[in-house]
CSV table of C-alpha atoms in Angstrom, one decimal:
chain,number,residue,atom,x,y,z
A,1132,MET,CA,-64.8,-4.7,-56.2
A,1133,ASN,CA,-63.8,-2.0,-54.1
A,1134,ARG,CA,-64.7,-3.3,-51.1
A,1135,LYS,CA,-62.9,-6.7,-51.5
A,1136,THR,CA,-59.5,-4.3,-52.5
A,1137,PRO,CA,-58.6,-3.5,-49.0
A,1138,GLY,CA,-58.8,-7.1,-47.6
A,1139,ARG,CA,-56.8,-8.3,-50.5
A,1140,ILE,CA,-54.4,-5.9,-49.6
A,1141,ARG,CA,-54.3,-6.6,-45.7
A,1142,ARG,CA,-53.9,-10.1,-45.9
A,1143,PRO,CA,-50.3,-10.1,-47.6
A,1144,LEU,CA,-49.2,-7.3,-45.4
A,1145,GLN,CA,-50.6,-9.6,-42.3
A,1146,GLN,CA,-48.4,-12.5,-43.4
A,1147,TRP,CA,-45.5,-10.1,-43.6
A,1148,LEU,CA,-46.2,-8.4,-40.2
A,1149,LEU,CA,-46.5,-12.0,-39.1
A,1150,GLY,CA,-43.1,-12.9,-40.7
A,1151,LEU,CA,-41.1,-9.8,-39.2
A,1152,ALA,CA,-42.4,-11.2,-35.8
A,1153,LEU,CA,-41.4,-14.4,-36.1
A,1154,LEU,CA,-38.0,-13.0,-37.2
A,1155,GLY,CA,-37.9,-10.7,-34.3
A,1156,ALA,CA,-38.7,-13.6,-31.6
A,1157,GLY,CA,-36.1,-15.7,-33.7
A,1158,ILE,CA,-33.2,-13.1,-33.4
A,1159,ALA,CA,-34.2,-12.5,-29.5
A,1160,ALA,CA,-33.9,-16.3,-28.8
A,1161,GLY,CA,-30.4,-15.7,-30.7
A,1162,ALA,CA,-29.7,-13.2,-28.5
A,1163,GLN,CA,-30.1,-15.4,-25.3
A,1164,PRO,CA,-26.9,-15.1,-23.1
A,1165,GLY,CA,-24.4,-18.1,-23.5
A,1166,PRO,CA,-23.5,-20.8,-20.7
A,1167,GLN,CA,-25.1,-19.8,-17.5
A,1168,GLY,CA,-22.3,-18.2,-14.6
A,1169,GLN,CA,-20.0,-17.2,-17.1
A,1170,ILE,CA,-18.1,-14.4,-16.0
A,1171,ALA,CA,-14.7,-13.6,-16.9
A,1172,ARG,CA,-12.1,-13.9,-20.2
A,1173,LEU,CA,-8.6,-14.5,-19.0
A,1174,ASN,CA,-6.6,-12.3,-21.6
A,1175,GLN,CA,-3.5,-11.9,-20.5
A,1176,GLN,CA,-0.9,-13.4,-18.2
A,1177,GLN,CA,2.7,-13.8,-17.1
A,1178,GLY,CA,4.6,-16.1,-14.8
A,1179,THR,CA,2.7,-19.0,-12.9
A,1180,VAL,CA,-1.2,-18.5,-12.7
A,1181,SER,CA,-3.6,-21.3,-11.4
A,1182,ILE,CA,-7.2,-21.8,-11.3
A,1183,ALA,CA,-9.4,-24.2,-9.4
A,1184,PRO,CA,-13.0,-24.8,-10.7
A,1185,ALA,CA,-16.1,-23.9,-8.3
A,1186,GLY,CA,-16.6,-26.9,-6.0
A,1187,GLN,CA,-13.1,-28.1,-6.3
A,1188,ASP,CA,-9.7,-28.1,-4.3
A,1189,ARG,CA,-7.4,-29.2,-7.4
A,1190,TRP,CA,-5.3,-26.3,-8.8
A,1191,GLN,CA,-4.5,-26.7,-12.6
A,1192,ALA,CA,-2.6,-24.4,-14.9
A,1193,ALA,CA,-4.8,-21.1,-16.6
A,1194,ARG,CA,-4.6,-21.1,-20.4
A,1195,GLN,CA,-5.1,-17.7,-21.8
A,1196,GLY,CA,-8.5,-17.3,-23.3
A,1197,SER,CA,-10.3,-19.9,-20.8
A,1198,THR,CA,-13.1,-18.2,-19.5
A,1199,LEU,CA,-14.5,-18.4,-15.6
A,1200,SER,CA,-17.7,-19.0,-14.0
A,1201,VAL,CA,-19.0,-18.2,-10.6
A,1202,GLY,CA,-17.1,-20.2,-7.9
A,1203,ASP,CA,-14.3,-20.3,-9.9
A,1204,ARG,CA,-10.6,-19.2,-8.2
A,1205,VAL,CA,-7.4,-17.8,-9.2
A,1206,TRP,CA,-3.9,-18.0,-8.0
A,1207,THR,CA,-1.0,-16.1,-9.4
A,1208,ASP,CA,2.5,-17.2,-8.0
A,1209,ARG,CA,5.1,-15.2,-7.3
A,1210,ASN,CA,6.0,-12.9,-10.1
A,1211,ALA,CA,3.0,-13.7,-11.5
A,1212,ARG,CA,0.5,-11.6,-13.1
A,1213,ALA,CA,-2.8,-11.8,-14.7
A,1214,GLU,CA,-5.7,-9.9,-16.5
A,1215,PHE,CA,-9.3,-10.8,-16.9
A,1216,TYR,CA,-12.0,-9.2,-18.9
A,1217,ILE,CA,-15.3,-8.7,-17.4
A,1218,GLY,CA,-17.4,-7.0,-20.4
A,1219,PRO,CA,-15.8,-3.4,-20.2
A,1220,VAL,CA,-13.9,-3.9,-17.1
A,1221,ALA,CA,-10.1,-5.0,-17.0
A,1222,LEU,CA,-9.2,-6.6,-13.7
A,1223,ARG,CA,-5.4,-7.1,-13.3
A,1224,LEU,CA,-4.2,-9.2,-10.3
A,1225,GLY,CA,-0.7,-9.1,-8.5
A,1226,SER,CA,2.0,-11.3,-7.5
A,1227,GLN,CA,0.8,-13.9,-4.9
A,1228,THR,CA,-3.2,-12.6,-5.7
A,1229,GLN,CA,-6.2,-14.9,-5.0
A,1230,VAL,CA,-9.5,-13.9,-6.5
A,1231,GLU,CA,-12.9,-15.5,-6.5
A,1232,PHE,CA,-15.4,-15.0,-8.8
A,1233,SER,CA,-18.2,-15.4,-6.3
A,1234,GLY,CA,-21.5,-14.3,-7.6
A,1235,LEU,CA,-23.5,-12.8,-10.7
A,1236,ASP,CA,-26.9,-11.2,-10.9
A,1237,GLY,CA,-28.9,-9.0,-12.1
A,1238,ASN,CA,-27.5,-6.3,-9.8
A,1239,PHE,CA,-24.3,-7.2,-8.9
A,1240,VAL,CA,-20.7,-8.8,-10.0
A,1241,ASP,CA,-19.2,-10.0,-7.2
A,1242,ILE,CA,-15.2,-10.7,-6.9
A,1243,THR,CA,-13.5,-11.9,-3.6
A,1244,THR,CA,-10.4,-11.4,-2.7
A,1245,THR,CA,-8.4,-12.7,0.5
A,1246,GLN,CA,-5.0,-11.8,-0.2
A,1247,GLY,CA,-2.8,-9.6,-2.7
A,1248,GLU,CA,-3.2,-6.6,-4.8
A,1249,LEU,CA,-5.6,-5.9,-7.9
A,1250,GLN,CA,-6.4,-3.0,-10.1
A,1251,LEU,CA,-9.7,-2.6,-11.9
A,1252,ARG,CA,-10.0,0.0,-15.1
A,1253,VAL,CA,-14.1,0.2,-15.7
A,1254,ARG,CA,-14.2,1.9,-19.2
A,1255,ASP,CA,-18.1,2.5,-19.6
A,1256,GLY,CA,-21.2,1.5,-18.1
A,1257,LEU,CA,-22.2,-2.4,-16.8
A,1258,ALA,CA,-25.3,-2.2,-18.3
A,1259,GLY,CA,-27.0,-1.4,-14.7
A,1260,GLN,CA,-24.9,-4.2,-12.8
A,1261,ARG,CA,-22.4,-2.8,-10.4
A,1262,LEU,CA,-19.2,-4.1,-9.2
A,1263,LYS,CA,-19.0,-5.5,-5.1
A,1264,ILE,CA,-15.5,-6.2,-4.3
A,1265,HIS,CA,-15.1,-8.3,-1.2
A,1266,THR,CA,-12.1,-8.4,1.3
A,1267,GLY,CA,-11.4,-10.1,4.7
A,1268,ASN,CA,-12.8,-7.2,6.3
A,1269,LEU,CA,-14.7,-4.6,3.9
A,1270,GLN,CA,-16.8,-4.7,0.7
A,1271,ALA,CA,-16.5,-1.9,-2.1
A,1272,VAL,CA,-19.1,-1.4,-4.6
A,1273,ILE,CA,-18.0,0.2,-7.9
A,1274,THR,CA,-20.6,2.4,-9.3
A,1275,ALA,CA,-19.0,4.8,-12.1
A,1276,PRO,CA,-16.1,4.4,-14.4
A,1277,GLY,CA,-12.6,5.1,-13.1
A,1278,GLU,CA,-9.6,2.9,-11.9
A,1279,TYR,CA,-9.5,1.2,-8.8
A,1280,ARG,CA,-7.0,-0.4,-6.4
A,1281,PHE,CA,-7.2,-2.9,-3.8
A,1282,ALA,CA,-4.7,-4.3,-1.7
A,1283,ALA,CA,-5.9,-6.8,1.4
A,1284,ASP,CA,-4.0,-8.4,4.1
A,1285,THR,CA,-6.1,-11.0,5.9
A,1286,ALA,CA,-3.1,-11.3,8.3
A,1287,THR,CA,-3.5,-8.3,9.9
A,1288,SER,CA,-7.3,-7.7,8.6
A,1289,THR,CA,-6.3,-4.4,6.6
A,1290,THR,CA,-7.3,-3.5,3.1
A,1291,TRP,CA,-5.9,-0.7,1.2
A,1292,VAL,CA,-8.2,1.1,-1.2
A,1293,ALA,CA,-7.4,4.0,-3.6
A,1294,VAL,CA,-9.5,5.5,-6.2
A,1295,ALA,CA,-7.5,7.6,-9.2
A,1296,SER,CA,-10.6,8.1,-10.6
A,1297,GLY,CA,-14.2,6.9,-10.3
A,1298,ARG,CA,-16.2,6.3,-7.2
A,1299,LEU,CA,-16.8,3.8,-5.3
A,1300,THR,CA,-18.4,3.0,-1.8
A,1301,LEU,CA,-17.0,1.0,1.4
A,1302,TYR,CA,-19.5,-1.1,3.3
A,1303,GLY,CA,-18.8,-2.7,6.9
A,1304,ARG,CA,-20.3,-4.0,10.0
A,1305,ASN,CA,-23.4,-2.3,11.9
A,1306,GLY,CA,-23.9,-0.2,8.6
A,1307,ALA,CA,-21.0,1.6,8.3
A,1308,SER,CA,-20.0,3.1,4.9
A,1309,GLN,CA,-17.3,5.7,3.4
A,1310,LEU,CA,-17.5,7.0,0.2
A,1311,LEU,CA,-14.6,7.3,-2.1
A,1312,THR,CA,-13.8,9.8,-5.0
A,1313,ASP,CA,-11.2,10.8,-7.8
A,1314,ARG,CA,-7.7,10.6,-6.1
A,1315,GLN,CA,-8.5,9.2,-2.9
A,1316,GLN,CA,-7.3,6.6,-0.6
A,1317,THR,CA,-7.5,4.8,2.7
A,1318,THR,CA,-6.2,1.7,4.7
A,1319,VAL,CA,-9.2,0.7,6.8
A,1320,SER,CA,-8.7,-2.1,9.7
A,1321,GLY,CA,-11.5,-4.3,11.1
A,1322,ARG,CA,-14.8,-4.7,10.2
A,1323,ASP,CA,-16.2,-1.2,11.2
A,1324,LEU,CA,-13.9,0.9,8.8
A,1325,ALA,CA,-11.4,1.8,11.2
A,1326,VAL,CA,-8.8,4.1,9.5
A,1327,VAL,CA,-5.3,3.6,10.2
A,1328,GLN,CA,-2.3,5.5,9.1
A,1329,THR,CA,0.2,2.8,7.8
A,1330,GLN,CA,3.4,3.9,4.7
A,1331,ARG,CA,2.5,1.5,2.2
A,1332,VAL,CA,5.5,0.1,-0.2
A,1333,GLN,CA,4.6,1.2,-3.7
A,1334,ASN,CA,4.7,-2.1,-5.8
A,1335,ALA,CA,6.5,-0.1,-8.6
A,1336,GLY,CA,6.9,-3.9,-11.3
A,1337,PHE,CA,3.2,-4.1,-11.0
A,1338,ASP,CA,2.3,-0.7,-11.6
A,1339,ALA,CA,4.5,-0.5,-14.8
A,1340,TRP,CA,2.5,-3.8,-15.8
A,1341,VAL,CA,-0.9,-1.7,-15.2
A,1342,ALA,CA,0.4,1.2,-17.5
A,1343,GLU,CA,1.5,-0.9,-20.1
A,1344,ARG,CA,-1.9,-3.0,-20.2
A,1345,ASP,CA,-3.6,0.3,-20.1
A,1346,ARG,CA,-1.6,1.6,-23.0
A,1347,ASN,CA,-2.6,-1.2,-25.0
A,1348,ASP,CA,-6.0,-1.6,-24.2
A,1349,ASP,CA,-6.0,2.3,-25.4
A,1350,ARG,CA,-4.2,1.4,-28.8
A,1351,SER,CA,-7.2,-1.5,-29.2
A,1352,PHE,CA,-10.0,1.0,-28.4
A,1353,GLY,CA,-11.7,-1.2,-25.9
A,1354,THR,CA,-12.4,-3.6,-28.6
A,1355,ALA,CA,-10.6,-6.7,-26.6
A,1356,ARG,CA,-13.7,-7.6,-24.0
A,1357,PHE,CA,-15.9,-10.3,-22.6
A,1358,GLU,CA,-19.8,-9.9,-22.6
A,1359,PRO,CA,-20.6,-12.1,-19.8
A,1360,PRO,CA,-24.3,-13.4,-19.3
A,1361,GLY,CA,-26.5,-11.2,-17.3
A,1362,LEU,CA,-24.7,-7.8,-19.5
A,1363,LEU,CA,-26.3,-6.5,-22.5
A,1364,VAL,CA,-25.4,-7.9,-26.2
A,1365,GLN,CA,-26.5,-5.5,-29.1
A,1366,PRO,CA,-28.6,-7.0,-31.4
A,1367,ALA,CA,-28.0,-8.2,-35.0
A,1368,VAL,CA,-28.9,-6.4,-38.0
A,1369,VAL,CA,-32.1,-7.6,-39.5
A,1370,ALA,CA,-33.0,-8.1,-43.3
A,1371,VAL,CA,-36.9,-8.3,-43.8
A,1372,PRO,CA,-37.5,-9.8,-47.3
A,1373,PRO,CA,-40.1,-8.5,-49.7
A,1374,PRO,CA,-43.7,-9.5,-49.0
A,1375,GLN,CA,-45.2,-11.9,-51.2
A,1376,VAL,CA,-47.9,-10.6,-53.1
A,1377,ARG,CA,-51.0,-12.5,-54.5
A,1378,TYR,CA,-52.1,-11.0,-58.0
A,1379,GLU,CA,-55.4,-11.5,-58.3
A,1380,PRO,CA,-57.3,-11.8,-61.9
A,1381,ASP,CA,-58.3,-8.3,-61.0
A,1382,TYR,CA,-56.2,-5.9,-62.6
A,1383,ARG,CA,-57.0,-3.0,-60.5
A,1384,ALA,CA,-56.8,-4.7,-57.2
A,1385,GLN,CA,-53.4,-6.0,-58.9
A,1386,GLN,CA,-52.3,-2.7,-59.5
A,1387,GLU,CA,-53.5,-1.3,-56.0
A,1388,GLN,CA,-51.3,-3.9,-54.4
A,1389,GLN,CA,-48.2,-3.4,-56.4
A,1390,LEU,CA,-48.7,0.3,-55.7
A,1391,ALA,CA,-49.0,-0.1,-51.8
A,1392,TRP,CA,-46.0,-2.9,-52.0
A,1393,GLN,CA,-44.2,0.0,-53.6
A,1394,ARG,CA,-45.0,2.5,-51.0
A,1395,GLU,CA,-44.2,-0.1,-48.5
A,1396,GLN,CA,-40.7,-0.3,-50.4
A,1397,GLU,CA,-40.5,3.1,-50.4
A,1398,TRP,CA,-41.2,3.3,-46.9
A,1399,ARG,CA,-38.8,0.7,-45.9
A,1400,GLN,CA,-35.9,2.7,-48.0
A,1401,GLN,CA,-36.8,5.7,-46.3
A,1402,GLN,CA,-36.7,3.5,-42.9
A,1403,GLU,CA,-33.5,2.2,-43.7
A,1404,GLU,CA,-32.0,5.6,-44.7
A,1405,LEU,CA,-33.1,7.1,-41.5
A,1406,ARG,CA,-31.9,3.9,-39.9
A,1407,GLN,CA,-28.3,4.3,-41.9
A,1408,GLN,CA,-28.5,8.0,-41.2
A,1409,GLU,CA,-29.4,7.2,-37.6
A,1410,ASP,CA,-26.5,4.4,-37.2
A,1411,TRP,CA,-24.1,6.9,-38.8
A,1412,ARG,CA,-25.3,9.6,-36.4
A,1413,ARG,CA,-24.9,7.1,-33.5
A,1414,ASP,CA,-21.5,6.2,-34.8
A,1415,GLN,CA,-20.2,9.8,-35.3
A,1416,GLU,CA,-21.4,10.2,-31.7
A,1417,TRP,CA,-19.9,7.5,-30.4
A,1418,ARG,CA,-16.5,8.0,-32.4
A,1419,GLN,CA,-17.2,11.7,-30.4
A,1420,GLN,CA,-17.6,10.1,-27.0
A,1421,ARG,CA,-15.0,7.6,-27.6
A,1422,GLU,CA,-12.6,10.7,-28.6
A,1423,TRP,CA,-13.8,12.9,-25.5
A,1424,GLN,CA,-13.6,9.6,-23.6
A,1425,GLN,CA,-10.0,8.9,-24.6
A,1426,ARG,CA,-9.5,12.6,-23.7
A,1427,ARG,CA,-10.7,12.1,-20.3
A,1428,GLU,CA,-8.8,8.9,-19.8
A,1429,TRP,CA,-5.4,10.6,-20.9
A,1430,ARG,CA,-6.4,13.5,-19.0
A,1431,ASP,CA,-7.3,11.1,-16.0
A,1432,ARG,CA,-4.5,9.4,-16.9
A,1433,ALA,CA,-2.1,12.2,-16.9
A,1434,GLU,CA,-3.6,13.7,-13.6
A,1435,GLN,CA,-3.6,10.1,-12.3
A,1436,ASP,CA,0.4,10.1,-13.1
A,1437,ARG,CA,0.5,13.5,-11.3
A,1438,TRP,CA,-1.2,12.2,-8.6
A,1439,ARG,CA,1.2,9.2,-7.9
A,1440,GLN,CA,4.0,11.5,-8.8
A,1441,GLN,CA,2.9,14.0,-5.8
A,1442,GLN,CA,2.2,10.3,-3.5
A,1443,GLN,CA,6.1,9.6,-4.3
A,1444,GLN,CA,6.9,13.1,-3.9
A,1445,GLN,CA,5.3,13.2,-0.7
A,1446,GLN,CA,6.3,9.7,0.3
A,1447,ILE,CA,9.9,11.0,-0.5
A,1448,GLN,CA,9.4,14.0,1.5
A,1449,LEU,CA,7.7,12.1,4.5
A,1450,GLN,CA,10.9,9.9,4.2
A,1451,LEU,CA,13.4,12.5,4.2
A,1452,GLN,CA,11.2,14.5,6.9
A,1453,GLN,CA,11.6,11.3,9.1
A,1454,GLN,CA,15.2,10.7,8.3
A,1455,GLN,CA,15.6,14.4,9.0
A,1456,GLN,CA,13.9,14.1,12.4
A,1457,GLN,CA,15.5,11.0,12.9
A,1458,ALA,CA,19.0,12.8,12.6
A,1459,LEU,CA,18.0,15.5,14.8
A,1460,ARG,CA,16.7,13.2,17.6
A,1461,GLN,CA,19.9,11.5,17.0
A,1462,GLN,CA,21.7,14.9,17.1
A,1463,GLN,CA,19.8,16.0,20.4
A,1464,GLU,CA,20.6,12.8,22.2
A,1465,MET,CA,24.3,13.1,21.0
A,1466,GLN,CA,24.2,16.9,22.4
A,1467,LEU,CA,21.9,15.4,25.5
A,1468,ARG,CA,24.5,12.5,25.8
A,1469,ALA,CA,27.5,15.4,25.6
A,1470,ALA,CA,26.2,17.9,27.7
A,1471,GLN,CA,25.4,14.9,30.3
A,1472,ALA,CA,29.2,13.9,30.3
A,1473,GLN,CA,30.4,17.7,30.2
A,1474,ALA,CA,28.0,17.9,33.2
A,1475,GLN,CA,29.4,14.7,34.8
A,1476,GLN,CA,33.2,16.1,33.9
A,1477,GLN,CA,32.4,19.5,35.2
A,1478,GLN,CA,30.8,17.4,38.9
A,1479,GLN,CA,33.9,15.2,38.8
A,1480,LEU,CA,36.4,18.3,38.4
A,1481,LEU,CA,34.4,20.4,40.8
A,1482,GLN,CA,34.8,17.1,43.4
A,1483,GLN,CA,38.5,17.2,42.4
A,1484,GLN,CA,39.1,20.7,43.5
A,1485,GLN,CA,37.1,20.2,46.1
A,1486,ARG,CA,39.0,17.0,47.3
A,1487,ALA,CA,42.2,18.7,46.0
A,1488,ALA,CA,40.9,22.3,48.4
A,1489,GLN,CA,40.6,19.8,51.2
A,1490,GLN,CA,43.9,18.4,50.8
A,1491,ALA,CA,45.5,21.6,50.4
A,1492,ALA,CA,43.8,22.7,53.6
A,1493,GLN,CA,44.5,19.4,55.3
A,1494,VAL,CA,48.1,19.7,53.9
A,1495,GLN,CA,48.2,24.1,55.5
A,1496,GLN,CA,46.9,22.4,58.4
A,1497,GLN,CA,49.5,19.6,59.0
A,1498,GLN,CA,51.8,22.4,58.0
A,1499,LEU,CA,50.5,24.3,60.5
A,1500,GLN,CA,50.5,21.6,62.7
A,1501,LEU,CA,54.3,21.0,61.9
A,1502,ARG,CA,55.2,24.8,62.2
A,1503,GLN,CA,53.5,24.6,65.3
A,1504,GLN,CA,55.4,21.6,66.8
A,1505,GLN,CA,58.5,22.8,65.4
A,1506,GLU,CA,58.1,26.0,67.3
A,1507,MET,CA,56.9,24.2,70.2
A,1508,GLN,CA,60.0,21.7,69.5
A,1509,LEU,CA,62.4,24.8,69.0
A,1510,ARG,CA,60.7,26.2,72.5
A,1511,ALA,CA,61.6,23.1,73.8
A,1512,VAL,CA,65.1,22.9,72.9
A,1513,GLN,CA,65.4,26.7,73.7
A,1514,MET,CA,64.4,26.2,77.0
A,1515,GLN,CA,66.5,22.9,77.5
A,1516,GLN,CA,69.3,24.8,76.3
A,1517,GLN,CA,68.3,27.9,78.5
A,1518,VAL,CA,67.7,25.0,81.4
A,1519,GLN,CA,71.7,23.5,80.2
A,1520,ALA,CA,73.0,26.9,80.3
A,1521,GLN,CA,71.3,27.4,83.7
A,1522,GLN,CA,72.4,24.0,84.5
A,1523,ALA,CA,76.0,24.5,83.3
A,1524,ALA,CA,76.0,27.9,84.6
A,1525,GLN,CA,75.0,26.5,87.9
A,1526,GLN,CA,77.4,23.9,87.4
A,1527,ASN,CA,80.7,26.4,86.4
A,1528,ALA,CA,79.3,28.4,89.4
A,1529,LEU,CA,79.1,24.7,91.6
A,1530,ARG,CA,82.8,24.3,90.2
A,1531,GLN,CA,83.5,27.6,91.1
A,1532,ALA,CA,82.4,27.5,94.4
A,1533,GLN,CA,83.9,23.8,94.9
A,1534,GLU,CA,87.1,25.0,93.3
A,1535,ALA,CA,87.3,28.0,95.4
A,1536,GLN,CA,86.4,25.9,98.2
A,1537,LEU,CA,89.5,23.3,97.2
A,1538,ARG,CA,91.4,26.5,97.3
A,1539,ALA,CA,90.4,27.5,100.4
A,1540,ILE,CA,90.6,23.8,101.7
A,1541,GLN,CA,94.1,23.7,99.9
A,1542,GLN,CA,95.2,27.1,101.5
A,1543,GLN,CA,93.6,25.7,104.9
A,1544,GLN,CA,96.0,22.7,104.3
A,1545,GLN,CA,98.6,24.6,102.9
A,1546,ARG,CA,98.1,27.2,106.4
A,1547,GLY,CA,97.4,23.9,108.3
A,1548,ALA,CA,100.7,22.1,107.3
A,1549,ALA,CA,102.8,25.0,107.5
A,1550,ALA,CA,101.1,25.6,111.2
A,1551,THR,CA,102.0,21.8,111.7
A,1552,GLN,CA,105.5,22.0,110.2
A,1553,GLN,CA,106.2,25.0,112.1
A,1554,GLN,CA,105.0,23.1,115.1
A,1555,GLN,CA,106.9,19.9,114.3
A,1556,GLN,CA,110.0,22.5,113.6
A,1557,GLY,CA,109.3,23.7,117.4
A,1558,GLN,CA,108.6,20.8,119.1
A,1559,GLY,CA,111.8,19.3,117.5
A,1560,GLU,CA,113.6,22.2,118.5
A,1561,ASP,CA,112.2,21.6,122.0
A,1562,LEU,CA,113.0,18.1,122.0
A,1563,LYS,CA,116.5,19.0,121.0
A,1564,ARG,CA,116.4,21.3,123.5
A,1565,LEU,CA,115.5,18.8,125.7
A,1566,TRP,CA,117.9,16.2,124.8
A,1567,THR,CA,120.7,18.4,124.3
A,1568,SER,CA,123.1,19.2,127.2
A,1569,PRO,CA,123.5,22.8,127.8
A,1570,ASP,CA,127.1,22.4,127.1
A,1571,SER,CA,126.1,21.2,123.5
A,1572,ARG,CA,123.7,23.8,123.2
C-alpha cells in the first residue's frame, strides 16, 4: 500500500501541473499583439490634422484616439499641432509638418519626416527597440530616454537636430556618422553630414505647447501611453484553482493526499506571499525609480530651460553683437565718408588756394606789366614832352631867329627905305635943280 501511495499522489499533481501549463498557454496566447502594423495613437490635436492611410493619396480628417499603422501619413496644417503616443514615446508635430510611420520590426520604429518640426520625448526603454528618424538628408537613431527636436527643410536639404537630454547618432552617406548627447545641437546640410552655421528662428508657440504637454504628461505619471505590436506587454495575474483530489478508500492514502494538498496550499500561500512581497518591493522600487526619474526629468527640464534661456541669451547677445557690429560698420563707413568728404574739401580748398595764388600771381604780373607799361608810357610821355619842349625851344629859337631876321629885315628895309627916301629926296632936289632956273634958285 505504501508503494501505491506516491503514484496516487503524483496523478493529481500531474493533473494540476497540466492545468497550470494549459492556463499559461492560454495567457501567452492572450498576451499576443493585436492587429499587425499598428504603431501610434493620436492623443491630442489642435487645428486641422489630416491622415492618409497607407497606399492612399486621399487625405481625411484625423480623429482623436485613432490608431495609425505602418505606411500611414500625417499632415498638420498651418497653426495646427498634434501629439502621438508610441508606447513610452510622445511624438509632437508642429505647424505644417508631414510625418510617415514607415516601419516597425523587432529592432526599429521608423518615422520619416519630409517637412516641418517635431519633438520626441522618450520616457523609458522601448523593450529593445530603437527609434529611427528619417529626413531628407540623414537618419537619426535614438538609443536612450530623453528629449529630442528635429526640423527638416527639403528645399535647402538641411536638418536641424537638438538633444536636450539623451543620446542619438546621425548617419549620412558613405558611412558618415555623428554622436549628439545632452544639450548639443547641429544643423546638417546634404547627405555627407556637412555642418553649416545658420541662425534658426525659435518657434515660441510650439515650444510653449510642448512644455504644456510635458506638464500634463508629468501630472498623469506616464499612464497615457499606447503599446503597439512589437513592444512588451506585461502578462496578467493568473489565479490557479486548487487541484481536484480523488479520494481513495484507503484512509492513509487520503490522509497523505490531504497532507500533500495542505503542503501544496501552504507552498502556494508562501509563494503568493513572496510574490506579493516581491510585487510590493517592485512597486516600491518602481515608485522610487519613478520619483527619481521625475526628479531627473525635473532637473533635466530645469537644465533644458536653463539651456534654452542660455541659447536665447546667446542669440540675443549674438543679435546685439551683430547690431553693434553693424552700427560700428555704419559708423566706420560714415567716418570714412566724412574723412573722404573732408579730404575732398581740403583738396578742393587747396585747389582753390592754388588757383587763387595763380590768379594773384597773374594779377601781380599783370599789375607789374601795367606798371611797366605805365612807366614806359610815362617815360614816353616824358620823352615826348622833352621832345615837345625841345621842339618848342627850337620853335622859340626859330621864332626868335625869324623875329630877329624879320627885325633885321625890317631894319634893313627901314634903312633901305630911308636910304631910298633920301636918294629920292636927293634926286628930287637934283631934278629941282635941273628944272629950275638959276634965278629961281
